[in-house]
CSV table of N, CA and C in Angstrom, one decimal:
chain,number,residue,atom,x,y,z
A,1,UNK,N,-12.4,11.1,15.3
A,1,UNK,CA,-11.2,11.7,14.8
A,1,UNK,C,-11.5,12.7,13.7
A,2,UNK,N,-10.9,14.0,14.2
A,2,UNK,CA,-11.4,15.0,13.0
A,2,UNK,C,-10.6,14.5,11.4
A,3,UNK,N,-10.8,14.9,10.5
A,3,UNK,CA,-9.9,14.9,9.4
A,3,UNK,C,-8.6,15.5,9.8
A,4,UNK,N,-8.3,16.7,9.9
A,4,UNK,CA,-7.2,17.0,10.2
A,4,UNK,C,-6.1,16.7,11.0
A,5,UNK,N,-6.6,15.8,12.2
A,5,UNK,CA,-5.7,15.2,13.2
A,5,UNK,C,-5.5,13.8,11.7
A,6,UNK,N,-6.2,13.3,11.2
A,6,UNK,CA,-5.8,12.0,10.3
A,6,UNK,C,-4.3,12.3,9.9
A,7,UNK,N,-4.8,13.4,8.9
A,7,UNK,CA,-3.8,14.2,7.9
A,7,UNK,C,-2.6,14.1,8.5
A,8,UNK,N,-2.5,14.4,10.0
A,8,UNK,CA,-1.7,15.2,10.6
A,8,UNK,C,-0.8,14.2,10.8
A,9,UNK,N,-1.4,12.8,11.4
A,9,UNK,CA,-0.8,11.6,11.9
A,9,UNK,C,-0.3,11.0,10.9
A,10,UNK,N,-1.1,10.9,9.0
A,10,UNK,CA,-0.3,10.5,8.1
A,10,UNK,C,0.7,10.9,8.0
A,11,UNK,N,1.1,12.2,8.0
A,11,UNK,CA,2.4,13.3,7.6
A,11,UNK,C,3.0,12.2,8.6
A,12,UNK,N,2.6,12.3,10.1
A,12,UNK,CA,3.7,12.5,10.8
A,12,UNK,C,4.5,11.2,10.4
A,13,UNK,N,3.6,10.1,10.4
A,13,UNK,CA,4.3,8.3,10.1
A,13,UNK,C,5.0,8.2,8.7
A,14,UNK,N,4.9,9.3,7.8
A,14,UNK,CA,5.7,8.9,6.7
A,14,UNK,C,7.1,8.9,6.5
A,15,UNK,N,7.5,8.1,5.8
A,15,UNK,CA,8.7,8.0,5.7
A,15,UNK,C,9.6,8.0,4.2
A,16,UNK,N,8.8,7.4,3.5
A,16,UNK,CA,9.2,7.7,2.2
A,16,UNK,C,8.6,8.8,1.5
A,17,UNK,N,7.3,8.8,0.9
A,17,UNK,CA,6.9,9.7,0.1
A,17,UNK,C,5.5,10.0,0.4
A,18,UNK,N,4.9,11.2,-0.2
A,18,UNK,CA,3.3,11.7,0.4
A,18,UNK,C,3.2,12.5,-1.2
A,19,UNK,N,2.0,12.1,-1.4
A,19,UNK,CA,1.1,12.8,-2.4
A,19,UNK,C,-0.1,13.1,-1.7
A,20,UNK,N,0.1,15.0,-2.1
A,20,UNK,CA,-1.0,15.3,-1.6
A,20,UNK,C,-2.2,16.0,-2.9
A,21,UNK,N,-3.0,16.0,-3.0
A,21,UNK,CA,-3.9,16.4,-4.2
A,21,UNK,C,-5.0,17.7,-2.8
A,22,UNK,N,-5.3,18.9,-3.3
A,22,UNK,CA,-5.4,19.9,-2.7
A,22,UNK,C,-5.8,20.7,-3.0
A,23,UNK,N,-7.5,20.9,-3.3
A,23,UNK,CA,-8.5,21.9,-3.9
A,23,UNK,C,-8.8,23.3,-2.9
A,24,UNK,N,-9.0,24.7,-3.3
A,24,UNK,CA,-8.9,25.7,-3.1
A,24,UNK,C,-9.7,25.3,-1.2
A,25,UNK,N,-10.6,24.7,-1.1
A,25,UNK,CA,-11.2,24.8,0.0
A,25,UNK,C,-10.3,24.2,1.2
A,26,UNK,N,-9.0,23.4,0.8
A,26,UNK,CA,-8.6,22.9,1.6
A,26,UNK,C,-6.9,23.9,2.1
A,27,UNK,N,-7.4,25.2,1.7
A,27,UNK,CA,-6.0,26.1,1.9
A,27,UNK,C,-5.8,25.9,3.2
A,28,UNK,N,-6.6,26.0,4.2
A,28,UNK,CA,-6.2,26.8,5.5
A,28,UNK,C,-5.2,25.4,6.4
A,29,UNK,N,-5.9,23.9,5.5
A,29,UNK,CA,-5.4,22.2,6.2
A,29,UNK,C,-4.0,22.7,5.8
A,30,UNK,N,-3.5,23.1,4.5
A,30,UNK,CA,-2.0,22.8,4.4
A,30,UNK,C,-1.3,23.7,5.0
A,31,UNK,N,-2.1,25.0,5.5
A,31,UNK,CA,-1.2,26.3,6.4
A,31,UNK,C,-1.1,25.8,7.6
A,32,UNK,N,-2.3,24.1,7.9
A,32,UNK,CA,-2.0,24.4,9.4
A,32,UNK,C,-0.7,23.2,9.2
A,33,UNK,N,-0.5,22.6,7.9
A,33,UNK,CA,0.1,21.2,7.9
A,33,UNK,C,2.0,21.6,7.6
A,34,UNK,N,2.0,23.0,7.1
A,34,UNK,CA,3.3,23.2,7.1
A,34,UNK,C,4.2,22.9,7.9
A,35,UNK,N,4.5,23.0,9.2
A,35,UNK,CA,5.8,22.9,10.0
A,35,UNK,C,5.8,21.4,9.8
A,36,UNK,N,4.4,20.3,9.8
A,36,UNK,CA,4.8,18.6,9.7
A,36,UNK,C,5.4,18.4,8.4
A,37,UNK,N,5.0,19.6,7.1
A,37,UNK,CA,5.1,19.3,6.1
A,37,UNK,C,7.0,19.2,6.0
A,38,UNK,N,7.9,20.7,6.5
A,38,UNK,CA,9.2,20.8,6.9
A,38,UNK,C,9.8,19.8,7.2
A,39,UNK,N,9.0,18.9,8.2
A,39,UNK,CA,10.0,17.9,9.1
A,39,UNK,C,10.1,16.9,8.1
A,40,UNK,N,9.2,16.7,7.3
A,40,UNK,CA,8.8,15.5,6.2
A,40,UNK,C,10.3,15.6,5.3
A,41,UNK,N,10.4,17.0,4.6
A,41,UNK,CA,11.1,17.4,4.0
A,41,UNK,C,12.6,17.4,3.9
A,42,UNK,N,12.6,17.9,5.3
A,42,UNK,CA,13.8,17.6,6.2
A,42,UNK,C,14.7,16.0,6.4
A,43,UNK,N,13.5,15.6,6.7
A,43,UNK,CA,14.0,14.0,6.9
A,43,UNK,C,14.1,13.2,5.4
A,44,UNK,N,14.2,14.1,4.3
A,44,UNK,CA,14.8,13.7,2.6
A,44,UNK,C,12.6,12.6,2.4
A,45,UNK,N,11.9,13.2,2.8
A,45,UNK,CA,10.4,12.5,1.8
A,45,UNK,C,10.3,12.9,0.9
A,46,UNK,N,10.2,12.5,0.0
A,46,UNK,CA,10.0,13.1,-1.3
A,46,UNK,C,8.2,13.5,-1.1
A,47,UNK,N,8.1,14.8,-1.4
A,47,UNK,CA,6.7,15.3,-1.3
A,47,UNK,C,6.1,16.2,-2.4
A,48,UNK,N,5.5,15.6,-3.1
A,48,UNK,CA,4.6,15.6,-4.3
A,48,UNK,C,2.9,16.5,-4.0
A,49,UNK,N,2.8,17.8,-4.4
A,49,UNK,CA,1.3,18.7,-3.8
A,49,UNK,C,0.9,18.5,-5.2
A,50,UNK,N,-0.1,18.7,-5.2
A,50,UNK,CA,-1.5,19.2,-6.7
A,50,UNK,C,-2.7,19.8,-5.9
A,51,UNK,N,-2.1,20.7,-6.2
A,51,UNK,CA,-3.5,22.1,-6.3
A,51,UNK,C,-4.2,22.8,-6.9
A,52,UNK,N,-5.2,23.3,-7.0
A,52,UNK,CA,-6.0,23.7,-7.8
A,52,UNK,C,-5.3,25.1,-8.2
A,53,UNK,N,-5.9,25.9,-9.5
A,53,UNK,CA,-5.3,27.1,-10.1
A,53,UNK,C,-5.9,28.4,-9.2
A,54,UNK,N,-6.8,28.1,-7.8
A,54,UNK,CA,-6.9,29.1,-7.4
A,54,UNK,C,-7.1,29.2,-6.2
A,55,UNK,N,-5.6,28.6,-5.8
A,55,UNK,CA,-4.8,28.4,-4.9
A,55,UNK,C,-4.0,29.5,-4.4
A,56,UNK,N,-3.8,30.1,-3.3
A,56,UNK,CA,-3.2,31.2,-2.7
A,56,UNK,C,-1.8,31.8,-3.5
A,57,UNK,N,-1.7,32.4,-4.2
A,57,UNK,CA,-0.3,32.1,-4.8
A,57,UNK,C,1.3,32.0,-3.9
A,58,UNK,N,1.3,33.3,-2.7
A,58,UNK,CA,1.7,33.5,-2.0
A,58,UNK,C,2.1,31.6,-1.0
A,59,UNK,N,1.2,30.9,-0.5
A,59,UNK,CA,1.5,29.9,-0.1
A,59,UNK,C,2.0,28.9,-1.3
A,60,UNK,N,1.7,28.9,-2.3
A,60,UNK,CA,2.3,27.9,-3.8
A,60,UNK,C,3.7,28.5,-3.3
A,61,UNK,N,4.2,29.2,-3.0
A,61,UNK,CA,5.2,29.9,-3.3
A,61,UNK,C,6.5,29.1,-2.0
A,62,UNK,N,5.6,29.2,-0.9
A,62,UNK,CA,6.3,28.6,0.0
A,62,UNK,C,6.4,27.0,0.3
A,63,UNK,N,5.5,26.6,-0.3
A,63,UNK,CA,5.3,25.1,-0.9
A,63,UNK,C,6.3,24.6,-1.5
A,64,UNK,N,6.6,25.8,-2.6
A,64,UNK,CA,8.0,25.0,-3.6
A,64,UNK,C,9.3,25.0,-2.9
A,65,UNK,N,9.5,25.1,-1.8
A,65,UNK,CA,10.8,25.2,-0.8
A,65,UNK,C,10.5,23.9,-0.4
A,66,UNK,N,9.8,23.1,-0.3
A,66,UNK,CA,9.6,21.6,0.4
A,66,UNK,C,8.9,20.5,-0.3
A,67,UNK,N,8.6,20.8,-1.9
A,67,UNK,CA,7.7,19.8,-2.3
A,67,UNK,C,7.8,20.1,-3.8
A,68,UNK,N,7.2,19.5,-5.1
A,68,UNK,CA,7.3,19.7,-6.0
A,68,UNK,C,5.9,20.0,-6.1
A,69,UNK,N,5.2,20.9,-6.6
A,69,UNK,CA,4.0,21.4,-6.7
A,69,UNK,C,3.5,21.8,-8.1
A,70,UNK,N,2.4,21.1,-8.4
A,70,UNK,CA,2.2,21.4,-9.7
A,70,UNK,C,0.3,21.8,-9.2
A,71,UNK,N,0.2,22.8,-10.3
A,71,UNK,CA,-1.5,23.0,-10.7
A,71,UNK,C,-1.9,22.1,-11.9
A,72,UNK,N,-3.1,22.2,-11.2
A,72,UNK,CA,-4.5,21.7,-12.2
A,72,UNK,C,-5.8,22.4,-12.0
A,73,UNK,N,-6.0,22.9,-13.1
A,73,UNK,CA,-7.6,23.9,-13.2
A,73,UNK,C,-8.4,22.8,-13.2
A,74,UNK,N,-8.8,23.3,-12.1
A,74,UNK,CA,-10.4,22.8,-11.8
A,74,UNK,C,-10.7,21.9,-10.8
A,75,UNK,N,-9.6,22.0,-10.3
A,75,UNK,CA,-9.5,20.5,-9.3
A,75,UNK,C,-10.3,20.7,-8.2
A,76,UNK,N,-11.3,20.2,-7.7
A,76,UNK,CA,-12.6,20.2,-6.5
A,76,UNK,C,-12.3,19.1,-5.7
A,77,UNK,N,-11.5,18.0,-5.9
A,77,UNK,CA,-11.3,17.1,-4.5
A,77,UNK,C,-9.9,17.2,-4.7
A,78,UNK,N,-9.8,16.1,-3.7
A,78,UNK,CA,-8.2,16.2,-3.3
A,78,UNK,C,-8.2,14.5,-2.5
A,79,UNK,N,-6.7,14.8,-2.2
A,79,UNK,CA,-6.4,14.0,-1.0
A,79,UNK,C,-5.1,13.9,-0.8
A,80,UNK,N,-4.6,13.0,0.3
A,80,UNK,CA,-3.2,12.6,0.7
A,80,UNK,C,-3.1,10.9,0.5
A,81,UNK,N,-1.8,10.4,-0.2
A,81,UNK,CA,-0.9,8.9,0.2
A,81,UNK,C,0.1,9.3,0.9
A,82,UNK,N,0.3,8.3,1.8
A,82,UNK,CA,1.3,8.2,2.6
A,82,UNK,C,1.7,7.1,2.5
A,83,UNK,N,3.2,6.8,1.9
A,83,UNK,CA,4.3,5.5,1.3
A,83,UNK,C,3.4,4.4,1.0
A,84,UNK,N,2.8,4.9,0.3
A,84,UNK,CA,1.7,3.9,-0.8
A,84,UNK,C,0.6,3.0,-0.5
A,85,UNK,N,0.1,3.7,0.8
A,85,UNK,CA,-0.5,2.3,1.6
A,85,UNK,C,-1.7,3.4,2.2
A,86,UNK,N,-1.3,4.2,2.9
A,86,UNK,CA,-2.8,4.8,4.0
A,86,UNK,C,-3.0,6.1,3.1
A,87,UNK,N,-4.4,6.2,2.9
A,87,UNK,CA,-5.1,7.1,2.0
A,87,UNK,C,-6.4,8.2,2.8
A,88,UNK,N,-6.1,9.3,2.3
A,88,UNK,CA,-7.5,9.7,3.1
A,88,UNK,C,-7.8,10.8,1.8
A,89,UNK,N,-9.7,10.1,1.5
A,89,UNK,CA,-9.9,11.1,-0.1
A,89,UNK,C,-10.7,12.1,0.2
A,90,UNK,N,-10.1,13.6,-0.1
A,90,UNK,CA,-11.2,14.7,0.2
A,90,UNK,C,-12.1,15.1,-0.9
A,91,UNK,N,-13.2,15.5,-0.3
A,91,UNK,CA,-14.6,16.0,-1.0
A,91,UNK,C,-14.6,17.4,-0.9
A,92,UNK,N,-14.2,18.7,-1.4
A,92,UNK,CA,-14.4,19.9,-1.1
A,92,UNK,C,-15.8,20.7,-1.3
A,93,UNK,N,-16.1,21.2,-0.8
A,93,UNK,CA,-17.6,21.6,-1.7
A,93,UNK,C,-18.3,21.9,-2.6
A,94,UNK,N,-16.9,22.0,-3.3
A,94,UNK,CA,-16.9,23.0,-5.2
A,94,UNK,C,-17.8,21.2,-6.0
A,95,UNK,N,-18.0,20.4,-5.1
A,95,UNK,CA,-18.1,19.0,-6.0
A,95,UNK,C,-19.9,19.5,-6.4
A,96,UNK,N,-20.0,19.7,-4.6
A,96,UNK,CA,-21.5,20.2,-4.7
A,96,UNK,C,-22.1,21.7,-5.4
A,97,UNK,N,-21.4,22.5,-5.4
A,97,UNK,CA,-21.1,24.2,-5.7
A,97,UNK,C,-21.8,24.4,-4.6
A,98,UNK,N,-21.2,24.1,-3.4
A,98,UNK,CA,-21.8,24.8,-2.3
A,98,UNK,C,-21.1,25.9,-1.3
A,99,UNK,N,-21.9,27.1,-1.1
A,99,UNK,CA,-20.9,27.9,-0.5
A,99,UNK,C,-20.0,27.9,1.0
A,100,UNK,N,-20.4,26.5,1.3
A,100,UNK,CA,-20.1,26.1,2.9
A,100,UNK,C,-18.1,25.8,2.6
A,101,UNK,N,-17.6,25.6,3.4
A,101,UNK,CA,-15.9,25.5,3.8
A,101,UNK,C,-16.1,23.9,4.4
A,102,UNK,N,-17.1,23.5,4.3
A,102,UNK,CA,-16.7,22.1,5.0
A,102,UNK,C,-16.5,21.2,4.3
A,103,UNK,N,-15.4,20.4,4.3
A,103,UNK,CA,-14.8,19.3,3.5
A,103,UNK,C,-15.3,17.6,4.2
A,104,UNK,N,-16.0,16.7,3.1
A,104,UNK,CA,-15.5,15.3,3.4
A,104,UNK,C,-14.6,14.8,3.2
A,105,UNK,N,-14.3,13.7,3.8
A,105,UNK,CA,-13.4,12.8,4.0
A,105,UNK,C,-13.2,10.9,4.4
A,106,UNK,N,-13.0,10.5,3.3
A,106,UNK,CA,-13.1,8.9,3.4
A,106,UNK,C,-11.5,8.8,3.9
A,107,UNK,N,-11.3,7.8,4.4
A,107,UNK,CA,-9.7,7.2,5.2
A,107,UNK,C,-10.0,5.6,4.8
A,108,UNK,N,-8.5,4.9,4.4
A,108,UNK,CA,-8.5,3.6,4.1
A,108,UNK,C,-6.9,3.6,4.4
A,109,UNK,N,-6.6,2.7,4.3
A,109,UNK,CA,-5.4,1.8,4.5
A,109,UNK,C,-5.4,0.2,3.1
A,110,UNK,N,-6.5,0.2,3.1
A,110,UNK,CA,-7.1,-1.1,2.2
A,110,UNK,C,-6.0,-1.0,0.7
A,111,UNK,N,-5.4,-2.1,0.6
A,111,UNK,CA,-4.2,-2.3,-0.4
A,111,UNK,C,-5.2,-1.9,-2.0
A,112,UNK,N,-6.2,-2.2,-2.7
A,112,UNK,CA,-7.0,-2.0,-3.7
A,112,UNK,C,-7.1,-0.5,-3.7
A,113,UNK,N,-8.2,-0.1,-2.8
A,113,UNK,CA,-8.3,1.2,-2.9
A,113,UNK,C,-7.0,2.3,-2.6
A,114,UNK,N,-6.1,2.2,-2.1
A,114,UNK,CA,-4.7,2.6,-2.2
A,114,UNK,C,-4.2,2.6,-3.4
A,115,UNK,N,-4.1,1.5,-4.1
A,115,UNK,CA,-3.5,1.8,-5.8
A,115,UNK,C,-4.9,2.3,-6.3
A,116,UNK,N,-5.5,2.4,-6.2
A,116,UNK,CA,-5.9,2.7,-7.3
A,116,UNK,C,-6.0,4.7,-6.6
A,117,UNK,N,-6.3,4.9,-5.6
A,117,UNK,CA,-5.8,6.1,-5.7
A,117,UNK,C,-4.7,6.6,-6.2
A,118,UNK,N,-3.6,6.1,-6.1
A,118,UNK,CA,-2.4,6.3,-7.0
A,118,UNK,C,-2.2,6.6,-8.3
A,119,UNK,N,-2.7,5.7,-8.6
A,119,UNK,CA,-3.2,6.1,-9.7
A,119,UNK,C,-3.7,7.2,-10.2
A,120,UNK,N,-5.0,6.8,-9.8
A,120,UNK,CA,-5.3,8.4,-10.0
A,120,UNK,C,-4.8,9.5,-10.0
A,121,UNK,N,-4.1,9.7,-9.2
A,121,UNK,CA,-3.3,10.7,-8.9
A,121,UNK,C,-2.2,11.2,-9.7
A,122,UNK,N,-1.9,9.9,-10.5
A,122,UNK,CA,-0.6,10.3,-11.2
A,122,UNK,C,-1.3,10.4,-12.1
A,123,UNK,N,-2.4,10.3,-12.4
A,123,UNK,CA,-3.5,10.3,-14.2
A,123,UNK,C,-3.5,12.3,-13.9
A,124,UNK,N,-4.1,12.5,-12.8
A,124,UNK,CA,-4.0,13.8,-12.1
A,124,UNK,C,-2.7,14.4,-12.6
A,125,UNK,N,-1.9,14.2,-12.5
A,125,UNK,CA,-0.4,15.1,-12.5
A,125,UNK,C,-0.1,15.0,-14.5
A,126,UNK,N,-0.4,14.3,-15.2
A,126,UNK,CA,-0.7,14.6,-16.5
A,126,UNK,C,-1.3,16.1,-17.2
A,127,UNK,N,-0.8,16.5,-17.6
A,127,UNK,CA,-1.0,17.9,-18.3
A,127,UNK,C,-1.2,18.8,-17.2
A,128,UNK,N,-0.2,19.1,-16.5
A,128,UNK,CA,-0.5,19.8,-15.6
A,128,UNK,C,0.7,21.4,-15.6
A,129,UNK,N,0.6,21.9,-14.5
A,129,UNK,CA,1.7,23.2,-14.8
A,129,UNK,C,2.6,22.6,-13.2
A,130,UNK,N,3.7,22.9,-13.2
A,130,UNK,CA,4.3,23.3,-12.5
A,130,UNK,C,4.6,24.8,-12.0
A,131,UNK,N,5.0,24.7,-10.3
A,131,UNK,CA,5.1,25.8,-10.1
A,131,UNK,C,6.1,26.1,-9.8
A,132,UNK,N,7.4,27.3,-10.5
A,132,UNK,CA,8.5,27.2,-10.1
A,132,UNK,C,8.6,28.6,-8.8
């Protein structure tokens, strides 16, 4: 299973809430992830983005119609929670400074490593900017 079908199938199963964390390399996942991202939004999910500062501005823009979106400079990985339980952590290449587009990707469901991503995440959303 590619990453992106994961992604795709977390979006689709959620029901309460999704945090996504979302470094410049992974622009093109959330352009293809929009229309699942809509339905999410639609159906009242609360959806939480963090992206990095050099991030498309133009798409930040259309982001803030469905999600609360905040930056953080410097952000090189990422990932998605889906209602506090299934996790999948991205590796973008900026970790390596490498000039490739290809992203890793670990997937868990596992109750430990799920909080403690959460965590993280919200340690992440600390001193950050919003984008209105």
């Amino acid at each position: 299973m590619n990453i992106a079908t994961k992604i795709f199938e977390m979006i689709e199963t959620c029901r309460e809430e999704v945090l996504i964390a979302i470094p410049k390399a992974g622009e093109e996942l959330v352009k293809q992830a929009l229309p699942k991202l809509r339905q999410l939004h639609d159906k009242g999910v609360k959806i939480t983005i963090l992206t990095s500062d050099r991030f498309d501005k133009n798409a930040l823009k259309g982001l803030t119609r469905l999600a609360t979106v905040k930056i953080k400079k410097g952000l090189f990985g990422g990932g998605i929670i889906s209602d506090k339980h299934n996790v999948v952590i991205l590796l973008g290449p900026e970790i390596s400074h490498s000039n490739a587009s290809e992203i890793i990707a670990i997937c868990t469901d596992h109750a430990e490593l799920s909080g403690f991503a959460r965590e993280y995440f919200e340690y992440l959303l600390k001193d950050v900017s919003k984008v209105k």
